[in-house]
Coordinates of C-alpha atoms in Angstrom, one line a residue:
X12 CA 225.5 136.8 49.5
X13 CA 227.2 133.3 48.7
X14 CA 225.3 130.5 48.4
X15 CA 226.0 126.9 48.6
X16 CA 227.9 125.2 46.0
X17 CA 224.9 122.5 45.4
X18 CA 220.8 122.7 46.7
X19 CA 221.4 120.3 49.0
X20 CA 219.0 121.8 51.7
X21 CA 216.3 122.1 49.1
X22 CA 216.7 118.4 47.8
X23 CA 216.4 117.5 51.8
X24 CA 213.3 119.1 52.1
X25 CA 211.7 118.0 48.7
X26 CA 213.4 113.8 48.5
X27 CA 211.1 112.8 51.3
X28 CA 207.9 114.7 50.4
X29 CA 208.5 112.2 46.8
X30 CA 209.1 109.2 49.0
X31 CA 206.1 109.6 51.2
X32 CA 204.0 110.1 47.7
X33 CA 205.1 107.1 46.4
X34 CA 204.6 105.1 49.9
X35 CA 201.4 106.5 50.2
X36 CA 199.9 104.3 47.0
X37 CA 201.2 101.2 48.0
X38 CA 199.4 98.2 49.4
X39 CA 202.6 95.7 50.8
X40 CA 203.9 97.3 54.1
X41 CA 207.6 95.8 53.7
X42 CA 207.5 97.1 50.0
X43 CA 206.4 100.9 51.7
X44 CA 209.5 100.5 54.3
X45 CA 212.2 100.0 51.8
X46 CA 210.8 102.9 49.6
X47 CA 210.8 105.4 52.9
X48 CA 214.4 103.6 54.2
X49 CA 216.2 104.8 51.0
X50 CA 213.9 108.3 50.8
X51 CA 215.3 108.7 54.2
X52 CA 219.1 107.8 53.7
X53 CA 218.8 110.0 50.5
X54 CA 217.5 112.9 52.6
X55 CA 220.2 111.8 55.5
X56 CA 223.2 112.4 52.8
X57 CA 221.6 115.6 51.4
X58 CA 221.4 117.0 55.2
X59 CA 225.2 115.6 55.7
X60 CA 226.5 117.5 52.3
X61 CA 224.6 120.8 53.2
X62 CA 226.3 120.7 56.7
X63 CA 229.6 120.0 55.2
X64 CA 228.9 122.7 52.4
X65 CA 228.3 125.1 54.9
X66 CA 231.2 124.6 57.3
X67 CA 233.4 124.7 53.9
X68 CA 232.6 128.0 52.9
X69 CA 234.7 129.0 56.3
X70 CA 232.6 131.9 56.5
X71 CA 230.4 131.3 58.7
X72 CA 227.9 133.3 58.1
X73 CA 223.8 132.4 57.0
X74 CA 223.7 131.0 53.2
X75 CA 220.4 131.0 51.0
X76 CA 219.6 127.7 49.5
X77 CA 216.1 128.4 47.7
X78 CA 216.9 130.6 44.8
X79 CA 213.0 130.6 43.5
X80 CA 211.7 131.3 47.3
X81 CA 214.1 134.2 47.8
X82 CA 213.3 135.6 44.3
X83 CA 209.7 135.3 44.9
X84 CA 209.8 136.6 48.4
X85 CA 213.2 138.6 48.4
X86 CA 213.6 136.9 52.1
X87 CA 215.7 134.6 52.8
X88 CA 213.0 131.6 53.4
X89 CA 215.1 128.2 54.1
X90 CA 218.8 129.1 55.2
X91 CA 221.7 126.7 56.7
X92 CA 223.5 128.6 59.3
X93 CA 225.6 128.4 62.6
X94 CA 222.6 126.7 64.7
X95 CA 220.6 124.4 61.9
X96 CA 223.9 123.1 60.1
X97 CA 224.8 120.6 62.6
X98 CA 220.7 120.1 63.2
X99 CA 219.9 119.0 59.8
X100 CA 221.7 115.7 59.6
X101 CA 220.3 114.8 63.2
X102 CA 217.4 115.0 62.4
X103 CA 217.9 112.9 59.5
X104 CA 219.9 110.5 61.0
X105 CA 217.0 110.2 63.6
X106 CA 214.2 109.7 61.6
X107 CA 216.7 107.3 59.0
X108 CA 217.2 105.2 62.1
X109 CA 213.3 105.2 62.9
X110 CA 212.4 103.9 59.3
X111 CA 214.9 101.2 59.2
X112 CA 214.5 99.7 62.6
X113 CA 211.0 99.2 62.2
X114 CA 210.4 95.3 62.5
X115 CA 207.7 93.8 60.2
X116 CA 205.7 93.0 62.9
X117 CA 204.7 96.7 63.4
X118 CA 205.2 98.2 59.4
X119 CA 201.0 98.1 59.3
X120 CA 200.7 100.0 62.2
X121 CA 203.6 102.6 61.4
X122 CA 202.4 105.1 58.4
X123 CA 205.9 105.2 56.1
X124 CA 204.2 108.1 54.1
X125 CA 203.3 110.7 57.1
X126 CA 206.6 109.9 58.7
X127 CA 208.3 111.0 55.2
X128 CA 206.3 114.2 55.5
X129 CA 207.3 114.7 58.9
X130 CA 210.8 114.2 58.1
X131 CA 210.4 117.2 54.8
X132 CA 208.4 119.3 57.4
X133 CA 211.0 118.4 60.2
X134 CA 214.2 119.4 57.8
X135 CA 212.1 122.8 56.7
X136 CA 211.9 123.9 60.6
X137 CA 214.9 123.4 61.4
X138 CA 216.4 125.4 58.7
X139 CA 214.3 128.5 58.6
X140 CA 215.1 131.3 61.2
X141 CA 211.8 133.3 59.8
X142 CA 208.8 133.8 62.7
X143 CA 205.9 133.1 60.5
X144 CA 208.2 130.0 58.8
X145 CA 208.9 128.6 61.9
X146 CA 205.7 128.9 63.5
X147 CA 203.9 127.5 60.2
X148 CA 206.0 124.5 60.2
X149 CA 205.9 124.0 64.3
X150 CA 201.7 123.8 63.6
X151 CA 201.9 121.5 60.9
X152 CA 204.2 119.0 62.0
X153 CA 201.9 118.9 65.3
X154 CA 199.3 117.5 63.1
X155 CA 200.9 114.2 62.1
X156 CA 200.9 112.4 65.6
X157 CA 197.3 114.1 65.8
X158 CA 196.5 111.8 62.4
X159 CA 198.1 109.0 63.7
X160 CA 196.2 108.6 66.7
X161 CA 192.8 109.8 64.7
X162 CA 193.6 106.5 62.7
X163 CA 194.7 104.1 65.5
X164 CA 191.1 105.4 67.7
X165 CA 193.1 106.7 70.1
X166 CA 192.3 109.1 72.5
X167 CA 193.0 112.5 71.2
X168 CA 192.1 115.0 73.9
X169 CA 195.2 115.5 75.8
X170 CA 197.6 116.0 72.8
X171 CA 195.3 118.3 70.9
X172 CA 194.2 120.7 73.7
X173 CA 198.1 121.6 74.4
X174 CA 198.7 121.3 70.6
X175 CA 196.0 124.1 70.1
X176 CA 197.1 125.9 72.8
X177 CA 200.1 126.0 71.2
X178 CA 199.3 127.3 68.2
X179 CA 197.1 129.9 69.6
X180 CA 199.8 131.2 71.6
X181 CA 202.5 131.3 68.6
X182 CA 200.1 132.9 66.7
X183 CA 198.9 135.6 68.8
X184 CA 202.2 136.5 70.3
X185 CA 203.6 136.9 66.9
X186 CA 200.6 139.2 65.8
X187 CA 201.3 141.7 68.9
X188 CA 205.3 141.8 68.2
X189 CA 204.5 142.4 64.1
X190 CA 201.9 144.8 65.1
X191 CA 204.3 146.6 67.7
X192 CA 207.0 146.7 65.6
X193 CA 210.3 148.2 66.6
X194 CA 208.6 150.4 69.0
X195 CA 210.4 149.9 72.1
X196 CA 210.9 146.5 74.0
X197 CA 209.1 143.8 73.2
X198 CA 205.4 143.4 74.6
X199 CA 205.4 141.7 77.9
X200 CA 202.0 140.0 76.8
X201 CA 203.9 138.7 73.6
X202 CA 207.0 137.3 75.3
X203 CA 204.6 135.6 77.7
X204 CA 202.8 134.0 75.0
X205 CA 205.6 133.0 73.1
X206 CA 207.0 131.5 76.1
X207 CA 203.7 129.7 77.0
X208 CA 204.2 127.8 73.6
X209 CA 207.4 127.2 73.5
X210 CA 207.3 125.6 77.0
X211 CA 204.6 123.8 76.1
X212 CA 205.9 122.1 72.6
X213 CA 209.4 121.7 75.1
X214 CA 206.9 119.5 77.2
X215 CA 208.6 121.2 81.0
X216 CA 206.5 119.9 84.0
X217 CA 203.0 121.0 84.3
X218 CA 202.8 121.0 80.9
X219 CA 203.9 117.8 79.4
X220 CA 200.9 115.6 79.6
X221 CA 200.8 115.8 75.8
X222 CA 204.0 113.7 75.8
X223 CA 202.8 110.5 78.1
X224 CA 199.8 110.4 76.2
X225 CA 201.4 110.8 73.0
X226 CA 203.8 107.6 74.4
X227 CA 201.3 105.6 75.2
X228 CA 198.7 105.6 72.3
X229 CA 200.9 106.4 69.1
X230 CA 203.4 104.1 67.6
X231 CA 206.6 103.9 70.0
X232 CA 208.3 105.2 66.6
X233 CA 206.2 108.6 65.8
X234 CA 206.5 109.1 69.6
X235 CA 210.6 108.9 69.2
X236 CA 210.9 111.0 66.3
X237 CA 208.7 113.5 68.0
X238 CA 210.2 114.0 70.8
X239 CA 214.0 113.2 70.5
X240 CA 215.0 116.4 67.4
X241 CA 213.5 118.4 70.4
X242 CA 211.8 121.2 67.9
X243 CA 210.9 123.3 71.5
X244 CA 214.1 124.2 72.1
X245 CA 214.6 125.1 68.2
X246 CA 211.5 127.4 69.1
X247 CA 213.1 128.8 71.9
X248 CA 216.3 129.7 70.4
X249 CA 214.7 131.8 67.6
X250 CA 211.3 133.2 68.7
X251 CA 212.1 133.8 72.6
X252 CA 215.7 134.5 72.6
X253 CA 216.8 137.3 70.6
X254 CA 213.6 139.0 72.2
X255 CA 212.9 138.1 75.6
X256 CA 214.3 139.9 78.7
X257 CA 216.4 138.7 81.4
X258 CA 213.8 137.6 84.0
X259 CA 212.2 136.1 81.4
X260 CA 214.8 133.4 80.5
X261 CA 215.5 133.0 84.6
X262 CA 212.0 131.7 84.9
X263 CA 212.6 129.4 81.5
X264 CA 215.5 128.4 83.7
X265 CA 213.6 127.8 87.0
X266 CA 210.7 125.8 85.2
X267 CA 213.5 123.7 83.1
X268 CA 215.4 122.4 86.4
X269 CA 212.6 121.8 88.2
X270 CA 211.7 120.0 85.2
X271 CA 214.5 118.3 85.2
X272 CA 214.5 116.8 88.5
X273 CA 210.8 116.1 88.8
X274 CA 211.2 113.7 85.0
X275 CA 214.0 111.9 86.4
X276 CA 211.8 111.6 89.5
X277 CA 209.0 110.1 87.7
X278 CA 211.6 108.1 85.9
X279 CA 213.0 106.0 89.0
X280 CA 209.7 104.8 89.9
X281 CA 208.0 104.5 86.0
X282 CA 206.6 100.7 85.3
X283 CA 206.3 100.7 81.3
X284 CA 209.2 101.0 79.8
X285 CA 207.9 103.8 77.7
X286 CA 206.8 106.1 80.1
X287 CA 210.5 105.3 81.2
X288 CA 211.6 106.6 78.3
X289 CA 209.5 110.1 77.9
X290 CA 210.4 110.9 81.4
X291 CA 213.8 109.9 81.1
X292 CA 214.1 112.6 77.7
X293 CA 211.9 115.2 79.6
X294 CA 214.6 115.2 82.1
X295 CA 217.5 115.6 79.7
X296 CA 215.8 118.2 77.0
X297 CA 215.0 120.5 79.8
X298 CA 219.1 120.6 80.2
X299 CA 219.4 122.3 76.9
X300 CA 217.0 125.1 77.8
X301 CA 219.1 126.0 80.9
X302 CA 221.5 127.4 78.6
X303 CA 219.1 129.7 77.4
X304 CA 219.4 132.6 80.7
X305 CA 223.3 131.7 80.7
X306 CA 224.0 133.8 78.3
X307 CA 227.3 133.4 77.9
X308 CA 229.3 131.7 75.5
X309 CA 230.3 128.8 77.5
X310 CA 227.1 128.2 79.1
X311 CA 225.2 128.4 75.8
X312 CA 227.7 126.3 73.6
X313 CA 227.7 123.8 77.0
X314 CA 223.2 123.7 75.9
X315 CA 223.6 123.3 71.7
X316 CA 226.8 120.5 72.4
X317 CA 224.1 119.0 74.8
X318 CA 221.1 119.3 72.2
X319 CA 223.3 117.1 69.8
X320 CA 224.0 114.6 72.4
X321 CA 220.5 114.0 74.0
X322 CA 219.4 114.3 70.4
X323 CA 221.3 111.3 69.1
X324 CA 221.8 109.4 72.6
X325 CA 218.1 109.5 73.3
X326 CA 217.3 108.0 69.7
X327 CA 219.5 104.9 70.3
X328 CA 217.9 104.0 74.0
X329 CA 214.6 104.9 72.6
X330 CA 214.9 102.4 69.5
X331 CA 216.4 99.8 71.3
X332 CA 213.5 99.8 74.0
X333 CA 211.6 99.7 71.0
X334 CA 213.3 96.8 69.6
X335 CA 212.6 94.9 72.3
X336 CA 208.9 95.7 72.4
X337 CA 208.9 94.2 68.8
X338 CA 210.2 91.1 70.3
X339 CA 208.5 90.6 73.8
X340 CA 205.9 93.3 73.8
X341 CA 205.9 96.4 76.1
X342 CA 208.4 95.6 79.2
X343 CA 207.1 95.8 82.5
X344 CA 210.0 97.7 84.7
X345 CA 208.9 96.1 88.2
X346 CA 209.8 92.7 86.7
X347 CA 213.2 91.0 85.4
X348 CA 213.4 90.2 81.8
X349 CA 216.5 88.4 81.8
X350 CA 217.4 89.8 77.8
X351 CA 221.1 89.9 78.2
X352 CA 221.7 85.8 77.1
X353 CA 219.7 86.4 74.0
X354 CA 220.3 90.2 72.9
X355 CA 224.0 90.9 74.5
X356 CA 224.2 93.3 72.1
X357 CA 221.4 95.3 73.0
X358 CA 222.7 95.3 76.2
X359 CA 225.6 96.9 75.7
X360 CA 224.1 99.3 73.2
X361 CA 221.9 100.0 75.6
X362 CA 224.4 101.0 77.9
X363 CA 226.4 103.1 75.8
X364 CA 223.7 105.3 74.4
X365 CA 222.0 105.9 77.8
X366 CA 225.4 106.6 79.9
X367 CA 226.3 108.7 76.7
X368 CA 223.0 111.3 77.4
X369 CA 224.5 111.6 81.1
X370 CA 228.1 112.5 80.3
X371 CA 229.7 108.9 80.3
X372 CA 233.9 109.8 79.9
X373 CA 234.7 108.3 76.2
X374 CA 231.6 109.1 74.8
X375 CA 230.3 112.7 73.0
X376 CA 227.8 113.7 76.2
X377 CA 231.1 113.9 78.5
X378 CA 232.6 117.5 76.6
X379 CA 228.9 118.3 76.4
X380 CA 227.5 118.0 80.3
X381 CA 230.8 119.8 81.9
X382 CA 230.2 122.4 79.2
X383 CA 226.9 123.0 80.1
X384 CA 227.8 122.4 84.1
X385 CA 231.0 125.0 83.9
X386 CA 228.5 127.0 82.1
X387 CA 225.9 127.3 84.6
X388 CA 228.4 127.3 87.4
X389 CA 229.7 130.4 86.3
X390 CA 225.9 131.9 87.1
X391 CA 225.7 130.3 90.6
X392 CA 226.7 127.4 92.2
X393 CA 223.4 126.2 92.7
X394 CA 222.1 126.0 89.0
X395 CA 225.1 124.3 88.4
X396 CA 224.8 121.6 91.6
X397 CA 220.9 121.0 90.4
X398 CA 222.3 120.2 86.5
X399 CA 224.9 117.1 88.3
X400 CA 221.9 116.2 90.5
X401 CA 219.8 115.8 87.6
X402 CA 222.2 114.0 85.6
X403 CA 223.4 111.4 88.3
X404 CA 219.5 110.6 89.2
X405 CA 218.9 109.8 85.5
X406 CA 222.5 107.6 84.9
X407 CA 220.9 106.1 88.3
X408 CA 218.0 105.7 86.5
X409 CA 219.5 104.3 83.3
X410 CA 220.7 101.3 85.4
X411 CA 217.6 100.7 86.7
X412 CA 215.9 99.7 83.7
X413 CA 218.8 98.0 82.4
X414 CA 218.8 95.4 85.6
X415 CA 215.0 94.5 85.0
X416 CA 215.4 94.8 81.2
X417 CA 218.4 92.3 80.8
X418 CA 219.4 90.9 84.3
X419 CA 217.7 88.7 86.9
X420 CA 216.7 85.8 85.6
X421 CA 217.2 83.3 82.4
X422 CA 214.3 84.3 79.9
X423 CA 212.9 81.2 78.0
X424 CA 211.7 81.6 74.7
X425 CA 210.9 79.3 71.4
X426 CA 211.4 81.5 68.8
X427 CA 215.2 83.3 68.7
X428 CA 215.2 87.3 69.9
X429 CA 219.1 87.6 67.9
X430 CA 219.2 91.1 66.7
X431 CA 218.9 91.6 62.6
X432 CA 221.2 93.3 60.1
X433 CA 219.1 96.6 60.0
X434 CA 219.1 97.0 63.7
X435 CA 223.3 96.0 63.5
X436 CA 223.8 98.3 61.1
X437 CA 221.7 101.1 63.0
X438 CA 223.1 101.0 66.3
X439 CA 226.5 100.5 65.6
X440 CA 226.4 104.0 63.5
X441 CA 224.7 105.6 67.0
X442 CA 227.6 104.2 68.9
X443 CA 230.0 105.0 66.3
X444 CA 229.2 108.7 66.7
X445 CA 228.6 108.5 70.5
X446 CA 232.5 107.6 70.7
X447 CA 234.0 108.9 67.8
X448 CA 232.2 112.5 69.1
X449 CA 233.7 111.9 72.3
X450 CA 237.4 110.8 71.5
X451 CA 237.5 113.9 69.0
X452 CA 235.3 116.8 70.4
X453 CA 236.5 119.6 69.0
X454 CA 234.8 120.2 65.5
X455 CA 231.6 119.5 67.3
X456 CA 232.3 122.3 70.2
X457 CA 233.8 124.6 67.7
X458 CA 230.9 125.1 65.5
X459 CA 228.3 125.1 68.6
X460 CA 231.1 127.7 70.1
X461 CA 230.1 129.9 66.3
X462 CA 226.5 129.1 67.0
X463 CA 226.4 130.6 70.4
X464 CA 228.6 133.6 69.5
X465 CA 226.2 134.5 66.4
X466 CA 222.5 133.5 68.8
X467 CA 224.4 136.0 71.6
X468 CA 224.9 138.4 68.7
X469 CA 221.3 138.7 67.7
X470 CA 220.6 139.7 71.4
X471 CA 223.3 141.9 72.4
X472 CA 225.2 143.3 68.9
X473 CA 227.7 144.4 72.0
X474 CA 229.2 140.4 71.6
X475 CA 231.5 141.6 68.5
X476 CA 233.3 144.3 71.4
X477 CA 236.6 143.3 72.3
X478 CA 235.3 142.5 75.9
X479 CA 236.2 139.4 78.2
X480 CA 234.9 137.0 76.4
X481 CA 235.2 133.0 76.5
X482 CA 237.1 131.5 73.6
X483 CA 237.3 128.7 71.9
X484 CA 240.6 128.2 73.0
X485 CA 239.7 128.9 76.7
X486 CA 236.6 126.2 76.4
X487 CA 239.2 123.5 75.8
X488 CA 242.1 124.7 78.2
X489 CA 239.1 124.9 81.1
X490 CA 238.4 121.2 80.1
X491 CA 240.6 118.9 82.4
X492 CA 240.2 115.8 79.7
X493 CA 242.2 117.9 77.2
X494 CA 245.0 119.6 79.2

């Protein structure tokens, strides 16, 4: 098997863990945040080279990383393949983003250290394809925001009944697949159970309670970097696809769009801007598990495209709300703020990174939602009609908050709300990567078109047959802004 030309997926994993071990002993705050904003950035370009390693190799196919785990376990432990390559430095960039947005003014309340070892745990579950490994790392990382709230005395009941429930699930419906082996199909009672899990760490409507509890008592930042890598649909894609039958993934379907309209729902007529923002990303994550039952290649590669966008889209509207927060505490959506004279360019970052997540023309979500919408179409019209409803309720609801946010009155102040140099720097990389993913689409589509081919594989080795098939080619010449 070749492996990659440097560790860099091992170094990811390991630079923060060092970073949050060095955060954790000191007493200045400010001192803490420049430590994790460079572990971070360190662990951002490791994820980067390991991407770029990969893609490369032109091979395309899974590469080990972890010489000692593999010679200790002969199994291939931590791995950068077709799904996790483009993952990696997403979740980086997300949790780099995080660290060094974070005003002053909330450094005592934000824990540098766990979010370091969130990041290492974060960069391990994303890059192990392994049950056990990703159910193991899936647990633990559930136990930071539980700490965090633990310290704050916040209410913990919500987030660690589904969080247990969780766990249980993953655990026993593991158990019953190891324990029936290759006999047959899968157990129902273990598909059900991993399902149950996996629905419930995606957050889809009843079960999401965990996340507007989570929102409202931990830090605005542990809620973002929770939420916005969207480790659910990570789940999904290797625990309940390569094993779950057809009806299975049509309900996953069914619960995601009804998910997806009652979130943007809740969204229109939400009053903190937080809550806002959970429903907002509840409606747009439970997008990318619609391309779960599609199983096709367009339909699928239309879901991973969107994953990246809602991933890095999200991020930005979530840290600019955030931002704001800092500056004039949490923003009451039945009032005008009247930001726009004294943050213009939060405004218009603002705009970009929410009309982005809806498909905006110019930015990376445009390739991504008719994807996903041609995708679903090809399954019925109906799916396909629900995924533009969806979308147009939340760009509807997108404006919304940005009236009240930055319109409707002149806001007087005696201190200055001008944005700083961090928070520049931050979201003009996020918008940077919103249009450059737009203008040039194709390397993104490409390796999500790889990473759907080789997820279809692993359900149905029938993909590698000469049959109709999508191709790459076909994905662009159906795609009326590239003709």
């Amino acid at each position: 098997m070749n492996t990659l030309h440097l560790p860099w997926l091992e170094i990811a994993v390991l630079l923060p863990l060092v970073g949050a071990v060095i955060t954790h002993f000191m007493t200045q705050s400010d001192t803490a945040r420049k430590v994790a904003v460079v572990a971070s950035a360190l662990t951002l370009l490791a994820a980067s080279a390991a991407w770029l390693d990969f893609y490369s190799l032109r091979t395309f196919e899974a590469h080990d990383s972890w010489d000692l785990l593999e010679t200790l376990t002969n199994i291939d432990v931590l791995i950068v393949d077709e799904l996790s390559a483009p993952l990696l430095p997403m979740t980086a960039i997300i949790y780099f983003l995080t660290i060094l947005t974070t005003q002053r003014t909330k450094a005592n309340r934000f824990s540098f250290s766990w979010t370091l070892v969130s990041l290492s745990l974060a960069m391990a579950t994303f890059s192990c394809r392994l049950p056990w490994g990703v159910i193991t790392l899936l647990i633990l990382s559930a136990g930071i925001p539980l700490l965090e709230l633990r310290r704050r005395e916040k209410p913990t009941g919500a987030y660690l009944f589904h969080m247990v429930v969780m766990a249980i699930l993953l655990v026993f419906g593991q158990l019953i697949l190891q324990w029936q082996g290759d006999q047959g199909a899968p157990s129902l009672i273990a598909v059900l159970a991993l399902m149950g899990a996996v629905l419930i760490r995606s957050g889809v409507f009843p079960l999401h309670c965990w996340m507007t509890d989570l929102v409202e008592h931990a830090t605005f930042g542990t809620s973002i970097i929770t939420f916005t890598p969207m480790a659910g649909a990570y789940a999904a894609f290797r625990l309940v696809l390569p094993i779950a039958p057809d009806w299975a993934l049509r309900s996953i379907v069914v619960i995601s769009l009804t998910t997806a309209l009652y979130a943007v729902g809740m969204a229109l007529v939400q009053r903190d801007s937080r809550r806002f923002f959970c429903f907002l990303l509840l409606s747009q994550s439970s997008l990318v598990l619609v391309g779960l039952e599609m199983s096709t290649p367009m339909g699928l590669t239309g879901s991973l495209c969107v994953w990246l966008t809602i991933g890095l889209a999200m991020t930005g509207l979530g840290l600019i709300i955030r931002s704001l927060e800092a500056r004039s505490g949490r923003l009451n959506l039945t009032d005008y703020h009247g930001l726009y004279e004294h943050v213009p360019s939060f405004a218009a970052f603002y705009l970009v990174t929410g009309l982005a997540s809806v498909g905006f023309p110019g930015t990376i979500g445009f390739v991504s939602l008719e994807l996903l919408i041609e995708g679903t179409s090809q399954r019925g019209v109906l799916i396909g009609t629900i995924v533009i409803l969806a979308s147009a309720l939340c760009g509807i609801a997108i404006m919304h908050g940005y009236f009240h946010i930055f319109t409707g009155k002149h806001h007087r102040t005696s201190i200055s709300l001008a944005s700083r140099g961090s928070e520049r720097f931050a979201y003009l990389l996020l918008v940077s990567l919103i249009v450059i993913g737009g203008i040039v689409p194709q390397p993104s589509v490409s390796t999500r078109y790889h990473a759907a081919i080789e997820l279809l594989r692993h359900r149905d080795p029938d993909i590698n047959k000469p049959e109709p098939q999508v191709t790459e080619n076909q994905i662009f010449s159906n795609n009326p802004s590239h003709r």
